[in-house]
């Protein structure tokens, strides 16, 4: 199957997303 | 014991694998044999999405702020951070020794690379460890097949890139079998420049 790849910037941007508040 | 299955929440970004955080701390009075190692290592949480990872991670003490002889481990769910685990027994690890003050930043960077599937070595990655010691701190990444040189070289090269290591950084590889034989994680390693 396909692999779920995230780059560093994408992961860092999720750090402060509303879902993690 | 039985634990409930961890799954991504609504709207969250799933990870390729679930990962479990572990923490261990050595009591100086006790010998570092396998039994006391297993008794001293504690599972502290499992994450299935990017958002769950940040929520959990932001509540953890930064490794650079830990004192004494302690380790954080982040392993794929179902793999114990022990040499004897089925997924690890034919494996080994890359070791990077860090001078004091660098552990927190390098730990975060190696985690992000693993969670984001940056290593491109199929199912080979088992987990990462940051080991806080008195004189230096040590970062390790464990893989399943120690004698697969294509895999271990690719992991080494990816580490250099994602951690932005200076070209002269010494990297050492040690098979878990050798660790079992000399009962030591970081002694008698094979050096690779």
XYZ file of N, CA, C and O in Angstrom:
856
model
N 0.813 -1.209 0.000
C 0.000 0.000 0.000
C 0.848 1.261 0.000
O 2.081 1.194 -0.022
N 0.202 2.398 0.039
C 0.955 3.654 0.051
C 1.418 3.967 1.459
O 0.810 3.562 2.438
N 2.514 4.645 1.531
C 3.124 4.990 2.796
C 2.733 6.421 3.157
O 2.659 7.284 2.280
N 2.482 6.651 4.425
C 2.106 8.003 4.856
C 3.381 8.749 5.221
O 3.984 8.487 6.249
N 3.791 9.646 4.337
C 5.041 10.383 4.528
C 4.727 11.839 4.879
O 3.882 12.464 4.227
N 5.367 12.333 5.925
C 5.218 13.743 6.298
C 6.590 14.369 6.393
O 7.486 13.788 7.019
N 6.754 15.548 5.833
C 8.044 16.210 6.044
C 8.006 16.976 7.363
O 6.970 17.147 8.002
N 9.197 17.391 7.737
C 9.388 18.048 9.027
C 8.487 19.272 9.212
O 7.872 19.472 10.251
N 8.399 20.080 8.127
C 7.610 21.305 8.218
C 6.137 20.988 8.459
O 5.480 21.616 9.281
N 5.628 19.993 7.725
C 4.229 19.607 7.898
C 3.962 19.199 9.344
O 2.982 19.624 9.960
N 4.863 18.385 9.889
C 4.672 17.921 11.275
C 4.738 19.086 12.254
O 3.909 19.200 13.157
N 5.709 19.966 12.060
C 5.838 21.121 12.965
C 4.619 22.040 12.877
O 4.171 22.589 13.879
N 4.063 22.181 11.669
C 2.879 23.038 11.502
C 1.664 22.480 12.245
O 0.769 23.225 12.630
N 1.613 21.155 12.422
C 0.477 20.544 13.147
C 0.584 20.754 14.654
O -0.346 20.536 15.391
N 1.767 21.167 15.081
C 2.007 21.306 16.525
C 1.040 22.288 17.165
O 0.571 22.086 18.272
N 0.750 23.343 16.444
C -0.122 24.370 17.016
C -1.476 24.442 16.327
O -2.147 25.444 16.391
N -1.834 23.346 15.656
C -3.125 23.359 14.979
C -4.241 23.283 16.028
O -4.020 22.825 17.143
N -5.468 23.740 15.684
C -6.568 23.729 16.663
C -6.794 22.351 17.288
O -7.178 22.238 18.448
N -6.512 21.288 16.531
C -6.757 19.940 17.051
C -5.839 19.577 18.210
O -6.149 18.692 18.998
N -4.680 20.224 18.287
C -3.780 19.883 19.388
C -3.903 20.848 20.561
O -3.179 20.741 21.533
N -4.808 21.811 20.440
C -4.949 22.757 21.556
C -5.694 22.132 22.726
O -6.546 21.309 22.547
N -0.607 -6.460 30.360
C -2.049 -6.313 30.486
C -2.693 -5.833 29.197
O -2.008 -5.468 28.242
N -4.002 -5.829 29.154
C -4.713 -5.393 27.941
C -4.793 -3.878 27.907
O -5.077 -3.235 28.903
N -4.527 -3.319 26.745
C -4.645 -1.884 26.579
C -5.640 -1.629 25.461
O -5.739 -2.403 24.517
N -6.342 -0.498 25.556
C -7.304 -0.245 24.486
C -6.571 0.197 23.229
O -5.504 0.799 23.296
N -7.174 -0.115 22.083
C -6.568 0.213 20.801
C -6.570 1.724 20.605
O -7.587 2.378 20.832
N -5.430 2.249 20.188
C -5.325 3.684 19.926
C -5.525 3.913 18.428
O -4.902 3.257 17.604
N -6.455 4.817 18.090
C -6.719 5.126 16.681
C -6.740 6.643 16.492
O -6.946 7.383 17.454
N -6.504 7.121 15.265
C -6.549 8.574 15.033
C -7.953 9.119 15.294
O -8.941 8.457 14.980
N -8.022 10.310 15.859
C -9.320 10.950 16.075
C -9.847 11.557 14.775
O -9.141 11.622 13.773
N -11.094 12.007 14.816
C -11.730 12.621 13.650
C -10.931 13.855 13.213
O -10.620 14.708 14.049
N -10.592 13.904 11.935
C -9.877 15.068 11.406
C -8.385 15.060 11.661
O -7.677 15.952 11.208
N -7.899 14.067 12.402
C -6.473 14.015 12.681
C -5.713 13.343 11.529
O -6.297 12.627 10.720
N -4.402 13.578 11.503
C -3.560 13.007 10.449
C -2.925 11.713 10.945
O -2.095 11.753 11.857
N -3.322 10.583 10.367
C -2.806 9.301 10.867
C -1.316 9.144 10.587
O -0.801 9.681 9.606
N -0.646 8.417 11.454
C 0.742 8.042 11.211
C 0.769 6.694 10.486
O -0.183 5.912 10.594
N 1.857 6.432 9.794
C 2.009 5.131 9.125
C 1.911 3.980 10.138
O 1.367 2.927 9.840
N 2.474 4.191 11.314
C 2.405 3.194 12.394
C 1.989 3.899 13.684
O 2.238 5.098 13.840
N 1.430 3.133 14.616
C 1.285 3.642 15.977
C 2.639 3.511 16.669
O 3.386 2.569 16.401
N 2.927 4.445 17.561
C 4.188 4.412 18.302
C 3.919 4.513 19.791
O 3.010 5.224 20.217
N 4.752 3.815 20.557
C 4.624 3.824 22.012
C 5.851 4.464 22.651
O 6.986 4.128 22.288
N 5.604 5.387 23.569
C 6.675 5.990 24.368
C 6.955 5.109 25.579
O 6.017 4.585 26.211
N 8.234 4.969 25.916
C 8.681 4.247 27.102
C 9.681 5.133 27.832
O 10.346 5.964 27.208
N 9.797 4.903 29.121
C 10.761 5.644 29.914
C 11.479 4.652 30.819
O 10.853 3.731 31.364
N 12.768 4.808 30.945
C 13.487 3.948 31.887
C 14.531 4.757 32.634
O 15.050 5.751 32.127
N 14.792 4.324 33.826
C 15.746 5.012 34.669
C 16.462 3.965 35.487
O 15.830 3.079 36.057
N 17.781 4.023 35.484
C 18.515 2.994 36.214
C 18.750 3.422 37.646
O 19.204 4.528 37.891
N 18.423 2.509 38.548
C 18.750 2.748 39.954
C 20.206 2.333 40.110
O 20.543 1.202 39.809
N 21.070 3.232 40.534
C 22.503 2.935 40.533
C 22.874 1.699 41.356
O 23.838 1.020 41.040
N 22.076 1.387 42.372
C 22.425 0.275 43.254
C 22.208 -1.086 42.606
O 22.806 -2.067 43.010
N 21.345 -1.132 41.608
C 21.004 -2.436 41.027
C 21.833 -2.753 39.790
O 22.136 -1.873 39.013
N 22.176 -4.021 39.566
C 22.923 -4.379 38.350
C 22.036 -4.211 37.117
O 20.811 -4.316 37.210
N 22.664 -3.963 35.986
C 21.904 -3.704 34.754
C 21.601 -5.009 34.017
O 21.799 -5.113 32.821
N 21.149 -6.014 34.719
C 20.827 -7.260 34.007
C 19.453 -7.155 33.352
O 18.719 -6.206 33.554
N 19.139 -8.164 32.551
C 17.917 -8.094 31.742
C 16.678 -7.931 32.605
O 15.793 -7.163 32.294
N 16.635 -8.646 33.701
C 15.429 -8.607 34.510
C 15.194 -7.208 35.099
O 14.095 -6.677 35.030
N 16.261 -6.625 35.631
C 16.041 -5.309 36.220
C 15.763 -4.277 35.124
O 15.035 -3.335 35.331
N 16.322 -4.493 33.928
C 16.021 -3.593 32.815
C 14.526 -3.635 32.510
O 13.870 -2.611 32.399
N 14.000 -4.851 32.420
C 12.570 -4.987 32.096
C 11.699 -4.404 33.215
O 10.635 -3.855 32.952
N 12.167 -4.521 34.446
C 11.389 -3.963 35.554
C 11.445 -2.437 35.581
O 10.527 -1.785 36.043
N 12.549 -1.889 35.077
C 12.724 -0.439 35.152
C 12.127 0.315 33.975
O 12.084 1.531 33.991
N 11.719 -0.416 32.942
C 11.205 0.284 31.762
C 9.679 0.336 31.827
O 9.026 -0.658 32.112
N 9.156 1.546 31.611
C 7.712 1.753 31.755
C 7.133 2.302 30.459
O 7.659 3.260 29.902
N 6.022 1.675 30.052
C 5.279 2.172 28.898
C 4.524 3.413 29.347
O 3.837 3.357 30.369
N 4.644 4.521 28.603
C 3.956 5.713 29.106
C 2.862 6.236 28.182
O 2.085 7.085 28.594
N 2.776 5.723 26.955
C 1.670 6.170 26.108
C 1.863 5.788 24.660
O 2.996 5.610 24.212
N 0.742 5.658 23.934
C 0.786 5.289 22.514
C 0.048 6.338 21.694
O -0.984 6.851 22.137
N 0.592 6.663 20.540
C -0.039 7.664 19.666
C -0.253 7.081 18.274
O 0.528 6.256 17.812
N -1.339 7.543 17.626
C -1.700 7.025 16.310
C -1.761 8.121 15.251
O -1.907 7.830 14.067
N -1.674 9.380 15.670
C -1.787 10.480 14.710
C -0.768 11.564 15.048
O -0.214 11.589 16.154
N -0.559 12.461 14.098
C 0.353 13.581 14.299
C -0.110 14.412 15.503
O 0.684 14.789 16.367
N -1.422 14.653 15.573
C -1.965 15.493 16.642
C -1.810 14.820 18.011
O -1.472 15.478 18.997
N -2.066 13.507 18.044
C -1.876 12.791 19.320
C -0.419 12.816 19.742
O -0.096 12.913 20.930
N 0.478 12.714 18.763
C 1.903 12.781 19.095
C 2.229 14.109 19.777
O 2.841 14.139 20.844
N 1.823 15.223 19.173
C 2.183 16.531 19.762
C 1.576 16.710 21.142
O 2.194 17.267 22.033
N 0.326 16.252 21.302
C -0.319 16.388 22.610
C 0.486 15.657 23.676
O 0.720 16.175 24.762
N 0.898 14.457 23.339
C 1.634 13.656 24.314
C 3.032 14.233 24.550
O 3.466 14.448 25.684
N 3.709 14.494 23.443
C 5.100 14.939 23.499
C 5.249 16.254 24.255
O 6.207 16.455 24.999
N 4.283 17.157 24.080
C 4.433 18.477 24.707
C 4.259 18.411 26.224
O 4.607 19.354 26.924
N 3.741 17.287 26.724
C 3.643 17.128 28.175
C 4.831 16.387 28.780
O 4.920 16.250 29.992
N 5.709 15.896 27.917
C 6.876 15.165 28.432
C 7.981 16.132 28.826
O 8.133 17.195 28.226
N 8.756 15.744 29.809
C 9.973 16.488 30.143
C 10.910 16.409 28.937
O 11.001 15.364 28.291
N 11.573 17.514 28.625
C 12.557 17.450 27.547
C 13.746 16.615 28.031
O 14.180 16.769 29.173
N 14.258 15.724 27.144
C 15.320 14.830 27.613
C 16.525 15.575 28.178
O 17.143 15.118 29.137
N 16.822 16.749 27.617
C 17.944 17.530 28.119
C 17.753 18.015 29.556
O 18.709 18.416 30.207
N 16.501 17.983 30.027
C 16.229 18.412 31.405
C 16.196 17.238 32.388
O 15.981 17.435 33.579
N 16.364 16.017 31.867
C 16.405 14.855 32.759
C 17.761 14.795 33.445
O 18.762 15.269 32.913
N 17.778 14.197 34.609
C 19.058 14.023 35.292
C 19.303 12.533 35.495
O 18.390 11.725 35.392
N 20.528 12.200 35.795
C 20.857 10.811 36.093
C 20.887 9.961 34.845
O 21.015 10.458 33.728
N 20.721 8.688 35.052
C 20.901 7.678 34.024
C 19.513 7.294 33.531
O 18.870 6.399 34.091
N 18.996 8.011 32.522
C 17.630 7.710 32.099
C 17.492 7.747 30.586
O 18.320 8.323 29.887
N 16.439 7.118 30.099
C 16.216 6.983 28.658
C 14.745 7.207 28.310
O 13.874 6.725 29.022
N 14.519 7.888 27.197
C 13.211 7.865 26.540
C 13.345 6.974 25.314
O 14.358 7.055 24.600
N 12.315 6.165 25.060
C 12.290 5.292 23.896
C 10.986 5.579 23.157
O 9.948 5.755 23.805
N 11.025 5.622 21.844
C 9.793 5.702 21.062
C 9.869 4.590 20.027
O 10.704 4.640 19.118
N 9.022 3.569 20.220
C 9.072 2.382 19.369
C 7.729 2.124 18.720
O 6.683 2.526 19.252
N 7.775 1.447 17.560
C 6.528 1.036 16.939
C 5.738 0.222 17.951
O 6.309 -0.587 18.689
N 4.429 0.444 17.958
C 3.581 -0.275 18.904
C 3.766 -1.779 18.708
O 3.776 -2.260 17.569
N 3.947 -2.484 19.798
C 4.118 -3.939 19.727
C 5.569 -4.387 19.778
O 5.844 -5.567 19.936
N 6.518 -3.452 19.631
C 7.940 -3.794 19.738
C 8.470 -3.262 21.068
O 8.415 -2.053 21.315
N 8.939 -4.154 21.912
C 9.538 -3.715 23.174
C 10.939 -3.194 22.908
O 11.673 -3.801 22.122
N 11.339 -2.120 23.571
C 12.700 -1.615 23.359
C 13.737 -2.472 24.085
O 14.467 -2.006 24.937
N 13.761 -3.747 23.707
C 14.692 -4.691 24.322
C 15.362 -5.513 23.230
O 14.724 -5.857 22.232
N 16.629 -5.845 23.430
C 17.389 -6.612 22.437
C 16.699 -7.934 22.102
O 16.778 -8.428 20.990
N 16.032 -8.510 23.101
C 15.491 -9.862 22.950
C 14.151 -9.886 22.210
O 13.674 -10.965 21.851
N 13.532 -8.747 21.996
C 12.227 -8.742 21.316
C 12.371 -9.375 19.930
O 13.389 -9.213 19.257
N 11.329 -10.074 19.504
C 11.333 -10.759 18.203
C 11.764 -9.820 17.072
O 12.534 -10.197 16.205
N 11.292 -8.580 17.100
C 11.601 -7.619 16.027
C 13.043 -7.111 16.116
O 13.584 -6.599 15.135
N 13.663 -7.259 17.273
C 15.007 -6.691 17.470
C 16.127 -7.720 17.457
O 17.299 -7.359 17.306
N 15.786 -8.994 17.639
C 16.848 -9.958 17.970
C 17.891 -10.113 16.858
O 19.033 -10.464 17.151
N 17.525 -9.858 15.604
C 18.528 -9.897 14.528
C 18.972 -8.492 14.125
O 19.585 -8.302 13.074
N 18.645 -7.528 14.954
C 18.866 -6.135 14.577
C 20.076 -5.503 15.225
O 20.932 -6.175 15.819
N 20.109 -4.192 15.100
C 21.194 -3.426 15.687
C 20.800 -1.967 15.694
O 19.640 -1.620 15.412
N 21.764 -1.111 16.027
C 21.430 0.308 16.115
C 22.607 1.187 15.713
O 23.772 0.835 15.910
N 22.260 2.327 15.160
C 23.217 3.403 14.967
C 23.257 4.232 16.241
O 22.209 4.492 16.850
N 24.452 4.653 16.606
C 24.663 5.424 17.829
C 25.307 6.762 17.470
O 26.285 6.795 16.718
N 24.753 7.834 18.006
C 25.363 9.157 17.845
C 25.570 9.736 19.236
O 24.609 9.886 19.999
N 26.815 10.020 19.571
C 27.120 10.594 20.882
C 27.036 12.112 20.794
O 27.589 12.726 19.880
N 26.320 12.693 21.737
C 26.081 14.145 21.709
C 26.692 14.792 22.931
O 26.564 14.261 24.038
N 27.313 15.946 22.706
C 27.751 16.644 23.901
C 26.523 17.212 24.617
O 25.457 17.400 24.013
N 26.688 17.454 25.912
C 25.583 17.929 26.731
C 24.984 19.207 26.140
O 25.711 20.071 25.642
N 23.681 19.288 26.179
C 23.007 20.485 25.696
C 22.317 20.296 24.347
O 21.528 21.124 23.929
N 22.606 19.182 23.657
C 22.045 18.974 22.315
C 20.908 17.956 22.277
O 20.205 17.842 21.274
N 20.718 17.217 23.348
C 19.818 16.056 23.296
C 18.379 16.406 22.916
O 17.779 15.720 22.085
N 17.839 17.470 23.478
C 16.415 17.764 23.236
C 16.142 18.044 21.764
O 15.181 17.531 21.181
N 17.011 18.852 21.172
C 16.806 19.213 19.758
C 16.977 17.994 18.844
O 16.160 17.746 17.955
N 18.029 17.204 19.065
C 18.273 16.042 18.207
C 17.210 14.970 18.400
O 16.813 14.293 17.459
N 16.742 14.819 19.613
C 15.674 13.851 19.906
C 14.424 14.219 19.107
O 13.822 13.395 18.444
N 14.041 15.485 19.142
C 12.849 15.897 18.392
C 13.033 15.665 16.890
O 12.140 15.171 16.208
N 14.208 15.988 16.398
C 14.433 15.834 14.960
C 14.430 14.375 14.508
O 13.918 14.044 13.439
N 14.980 13.498 15.323
C 14.994 12.085 14.910
C 13.581 11.503 14.990
O 13.174 10.703 14.145
N 12.810 11.955 15.979
C 11.412 11.501 16.082
C 10.613 11.940 14.857
O 9.877 11.157 14.261
N 10.766 13.207 14.494
C 9.982 13.707 13.355
C 10.328 12.946 12.080
O 9.458 12.652 11.264
N 11.597 12.603 11.925
C 12.012 11.839 10.740
C 11.391 10.441 10.748
O 10.946 9.938 9.711
N 11.333 9.834 11.914
C 10.763 8.481 11.994
C 9.253 8.510 11.788
O 8.718 7.744 10.990
N 8.568 9.409 12.475
C 7.113 9.501 12.330
C 6.709 9.859 10.903
O 5.693 9.393 10.408
N 7.510 10.688 10.250
C 7.204 11.109 8.885
C 7.688 10.134 7.829
O 7.594 10.420 6.641
N 8.245 8.982 8.242
C 8.693 7.940 7.298
C 9.768 8.468 6.343
O 9.733 8.225 5.150
N 10.743 9.162 6.900
C 11.788 9.747 6.064
C 12.914 8.754 5.730
O 13.748 9.038 4.896
N 12.960 7.612 6.388
C 14.113 6.733 6.220
C 14.035 5.838 4.982
O 15.055 5.369 4.490
N 12.843 5.588 4.487
C 12.662 4.830 3.249
C 13.357 3.466 3.272
O 14.067 3.098 2.340
N 13.171 2.749 4.356
C 13.760 1.410 4.451
C 12.680 0.369 4.776
O 12.924 -0.580 5.516
N 11.504 0.556 4.191
C 10.423 -0.412 4.385
C 10.033 -0.525 5.841
O 9.802 0.475 6.514
N 10.005 -1.773 6.330
C 9.567 -2.031 7.713
C 10.738 -2.059 8.676
O 10.597 -2.530 9.803
N 11.910 -1.629 8.228
C 13.137 -1.887 8.999
C 13.269 -1.120 10.317
O 13.885 -1.595 11.247
N 12.721 0.082 10.392
C 12.923 0.874 11.622
C 12.079 0.298 12.767
O 10.892 0.030 12.596
N 12.701 0.127 13.921
C 11.973 -0.352 15.108
C 11.653 0.789 16.062
O 10.558 0.839 16.632
N 12.612 1.681 16.268
C 12.369 2.783 17.183
C 13.619 3.597 17.431
O 14.689 3.307 16.870
N 13.469 4.627 18.251
C 14.589 5.513 18.580
C 14.689 5.674 20.096
O 13.697 5.517 20.815
N 15.898 5.970 20.550
C 16.157 6.099 21.989
C 17.036 7.318 22.228
O 17.958 7.575 21.450
N 16.744 8.060 23.284
C 17.698 9.069 23.743
C 18.121 8.652 25.155
O 17.285 8.358 26.011
N 19.427 8.563 25.338
C 19.983 8.069 26.597
C 20.736 9.195 27.278
O 21.715 9.704 26.738
N 20.261 9.573 28.441
C 20.896 10.653 29.195
C 21.928 10.036 30.138
O 21.594 9.162 30.946
N 23.165 10.452 29.983
C 24.239 9.919 30.813
C 24.980 11.092 31.458
O 24.637 12.241 31.231
N 26.008 10.789 32.233
C 26.641 11.861 32.996
C 27.499 12.789 32.145
O 27.423 14.001 32.253
N 28.298 12.201 31.262
C 29.256 13.009 30.501
C 28.757 13.419 29.128
O 29.219 14.389 28.557
N 27.856 12.601 28.571
C 27.379 12.833 27.213
C 25.984 12.237 27.119
O 25.569 11.499 28.004
N 25.266 12.590 26.060
C 23.971 11.970 25.814
C 24.097 11.187 24.515
O 24.953 11.481 23.685
N 23.246 10.184 24.340
C 23.397 9.302 23.186
C 22.051 9.100 22.509
O 21.041 8.819 23.171
N 22.071 9.259 21.195
C 20.879 9.038 20.399
C 21.076 7.722 19.653
O 22.163 7.487 19.105
N 20.050 6.861 19.627
C 20.175 5.606 18.880
C 18.930 5.388 18.044
O 17.830 5.781 18.430
N 19.128 4.723 16.902
C 17.985 4.291 16.096
C 18.162 2.811 15.812
O 19.220 2.376 15.381
N 17.140 2.051 16.130
C 17.197 0.585 16.033
C 16.526 0.119 14.748
O 15.460 0.606 14.382
N 17.178 -0.842 14.078
C 16.529 -1.465 12.917
C 16.547 -2.982 13.041
O 17.278 -3.540 13.858
N 15.719 -3.620 12.201
C 15.450 -5.055 12.357
C 16.576 -5.974 11.922
O 16.781 -7.030 12.495
N 17.291 -5.577 10.848
C 18.239 -6.509 10.248
C 19.635 -5.903 10.227
O 19.958 -5.093 9.352
N 20.456 -6.328 11.185
C 21.775 -5.712 11.346
C 22.698 -6.000 10.156
O 23.551 -5.184 9.818
N 22.527 -7.165 9.514
C 23.460 -7.503 8.433
C 22.991 -7.040 7.057
O 23.579 -7.412 6.049
N 21.946 -6.234 7.002
C 21.478 -5.677 5.727
C 22.151 -4.314 5.521
O 21.677 -3.283 6.002
N 23.253 -4.347 4.768
C 24.072 -3.136 4.655
C 23.416 -2.023 3.854
O 23.696 -0.846 4.095
N 22.577 -2.403 2.904
C 21.878 -1.370 2.127
C 20.999 -0.557 3.078
O 20.983 0.680 3.054
N 20.299 -1.280 3.945
C 19.416 -0.625 4.917
C 20.206 0.217 5.908
O 19.889 1.388 6.133
N 21.249 -0.363 6.511
C 21.958 0.387 7.551
C 22.648 1.621 6.964
O 22.670 2.668 7.594
N 23.158 1.505 5.733
C 23.774 2.685 5.103
C 22.739 3.763 4.827
O 23.001 4.957 4.999
N 21.570 3.324 4.394
C 20.535 4.317 4.097
C 20.078 5.030 5.371
O 19.832 6.233 5.385
N 19.984 4.285 6.447
C 19.603 4.898 7.729
C 20.672 5.912 8.150
O 20.366 7.036 8.549
N 21.937 5.505 8.026
C 23.031 6.413 8.397
C 22.980 7.703 7.570
O 23.079 8.813 8.103
N 22.797 7.553 6.257
C 22.794 8.734 5.396
C 21.586 9.639 5.679
O 21.690 10.861 5.628
N 20.441 9.010 5.969
C 19.255 9.809 6.302
C 19.468 10.552 7.617
O 19.083 11.715 7.753
N 20.100 9.883 8.577
C 20.389 10.542 9.863
C 21.247 11.782 9.660
O 20.990 12.835 10.235
N 22.283 11.632 8.833
C 23.161 12.784 8.577
C 22.358 13.961 8.029
O 22.584 15.098 8.393
N 21.412 13.634 7.148
C 20.615 14.685 6.515
C 19.609 15.294 7.495
O 19.583 16.510 7.684
N 18.808 14.457 8.135
C 17.718 15.016 8.948
C 18.226 15.645 10.244
O 17.581 16.541 10.787
N 19.362 15.175 10.732
C 19.910 15.789 11.947
C 20.912 16.874 11.598
O 21.426 17.555 12.476
N 21.198 16.997 10.307
C 22.152 17.994 9.840
C 23.502 17.841 10.569
O 24.053 18.810 11.101
N 23.987 16.615 10.583
C 25.220 16.315 11.309
C 26.425 16.830 10.536
O 26.473 16.716 9.318
N 27.404 17.383 11.236
C 28.635 17.783 10.552
C 29.281 16.561 9.907
O 29.151 15.448 10.425
N 29.965 16.738 8.751
C 30.508 15.597 8.006
C 31.471 14.733 8.824
O 31.618 13.545 8.549
N 32.119 15.318 9.826
C 33.090 14.532 10.597
C 32.473 13.843 11.821
O 33.200 13.300 12.649
N 31.132 13.879 11.925
C 30.486 13.213 13.065
C 30.754 11.711 13.026
O 30.590 11.075 11.986
N 31.180 11.174 14.136
C 31.428 9.736 14.212
C 30.109 9.026 14.447
O 29.346 9.381 15.342
N 29.837 8.015 13.618
C 28.636 7.213 13.825
C 29.079 5.789 14.067
O 29.994 5.295 13.437
N 28.412 5.141 15.001
C 28.820 3.801 15.394
C 27.622 2.873 15.247
O 26.503 3.261 15.575
N 27.888 1.664 14.780
C 26.819 0.672 14.671
C 27.127 -0.486 15.600
O 28.277 -0.932 15.679
N 26.112 -0.939 16.289
C 26.297 -2.094 17.158
C 25.118 -3.043 17.015
O 23.962 -2.606 17.089
N 25.402 -4.323 16.798
C 24.306 -5.296 16.705
C 23.819 -5.610 18.121
O 24.583 -5.566 19.078
N 22.532 -5.920 18.247
C 21.995 -6.245 19.569
C 22.601 -7.544 20.088
O 22.725 -7.743 21.291
N 22.983 -8.415 19.160
C 23.650 -9.644 19.555
C 24.965 -9.341 20.284
O 25.271 -9.931 21.318
N 25.721 -8.377 19.751
C 26.959 -7.963 20.431
C 26.649 -7.292 21.776
O 27.385 -7.474 22.742
N 25.563 -6.529 21.821
C 25.181 -5.893 23.092
C 24.844 -6.944 24.138
O 25.217 -6.828 25.299
N 24.141 -8.004 23.697
C 23.806 -9.100 24.614
C 25.070 -9.776 25.123
O 25.186 -10.078 26.303
N 26.027 -10.002 24.177
C 27.256 -10.713 24.548
C 28.068 -9.944 25.567
O 28.568 -10.515 26.526
N 28.238 -8.637 25.350
C 29.060 -7.901 26.328
C 28.215 -7.113 27.337
O 28.740 -6.320 28.108
N 26.899 -7.371 27.305
C 25.976 -6.742 28.251
C 26.162 -5.226 28.333
O 26.182 -4.642 29.398
N 26.306 -4.615 27.164
C 26.515 -3.174 27.130
C 25.927 -2.596 25.849
O 26.075 -3.168 24.776
N 25.280 -1.455 25.987
C 24.643 -0.819 24.826
C 25.631 -0.069 23.949
O 25.470 -0.002 22.739
N 26.643 0.536 24.560
C 27.414 1.529 23.811
C 28.913 1.257 23.753
O 29.658 2.049 23.212
N 29.371 0.129 24.325
C 30.798 -0.180 24.246
C 31.084 -1.026 23.015
O 30.217 -1.721 22.511
N 32.351 -1.025 22.569
C 32.835 -1.909 21.497
C 31.993 -1.820 20.224
O 31.491 -2.814 19.716
N 31.881 -0.624 19.702
C 31.069 -0.425 18.509
C 31.963 -0.384 17.278
O 33.171 -0.263 17.383
N 31.304 -0.498 16.105
C 32.042 -0.354 14.844
C 31.897 1.081 14.375
O 30.800 1.574 14.185
N 33.013 1.735 14.197
C 32.991 3.163 13.880
C 32.871 3.375 12.372
O 33.478 2.668 11.593
N 32.055 4.341 11.982
C 31.898 4.682 10.573
C 31.928 6.199 10.453
O 31.203 6.896 11.142
N 32.803 6.684 9.610
C 32.892 8.146 9.467
C 32.044 8.639 8.312
O 31.929 7.979 7.300
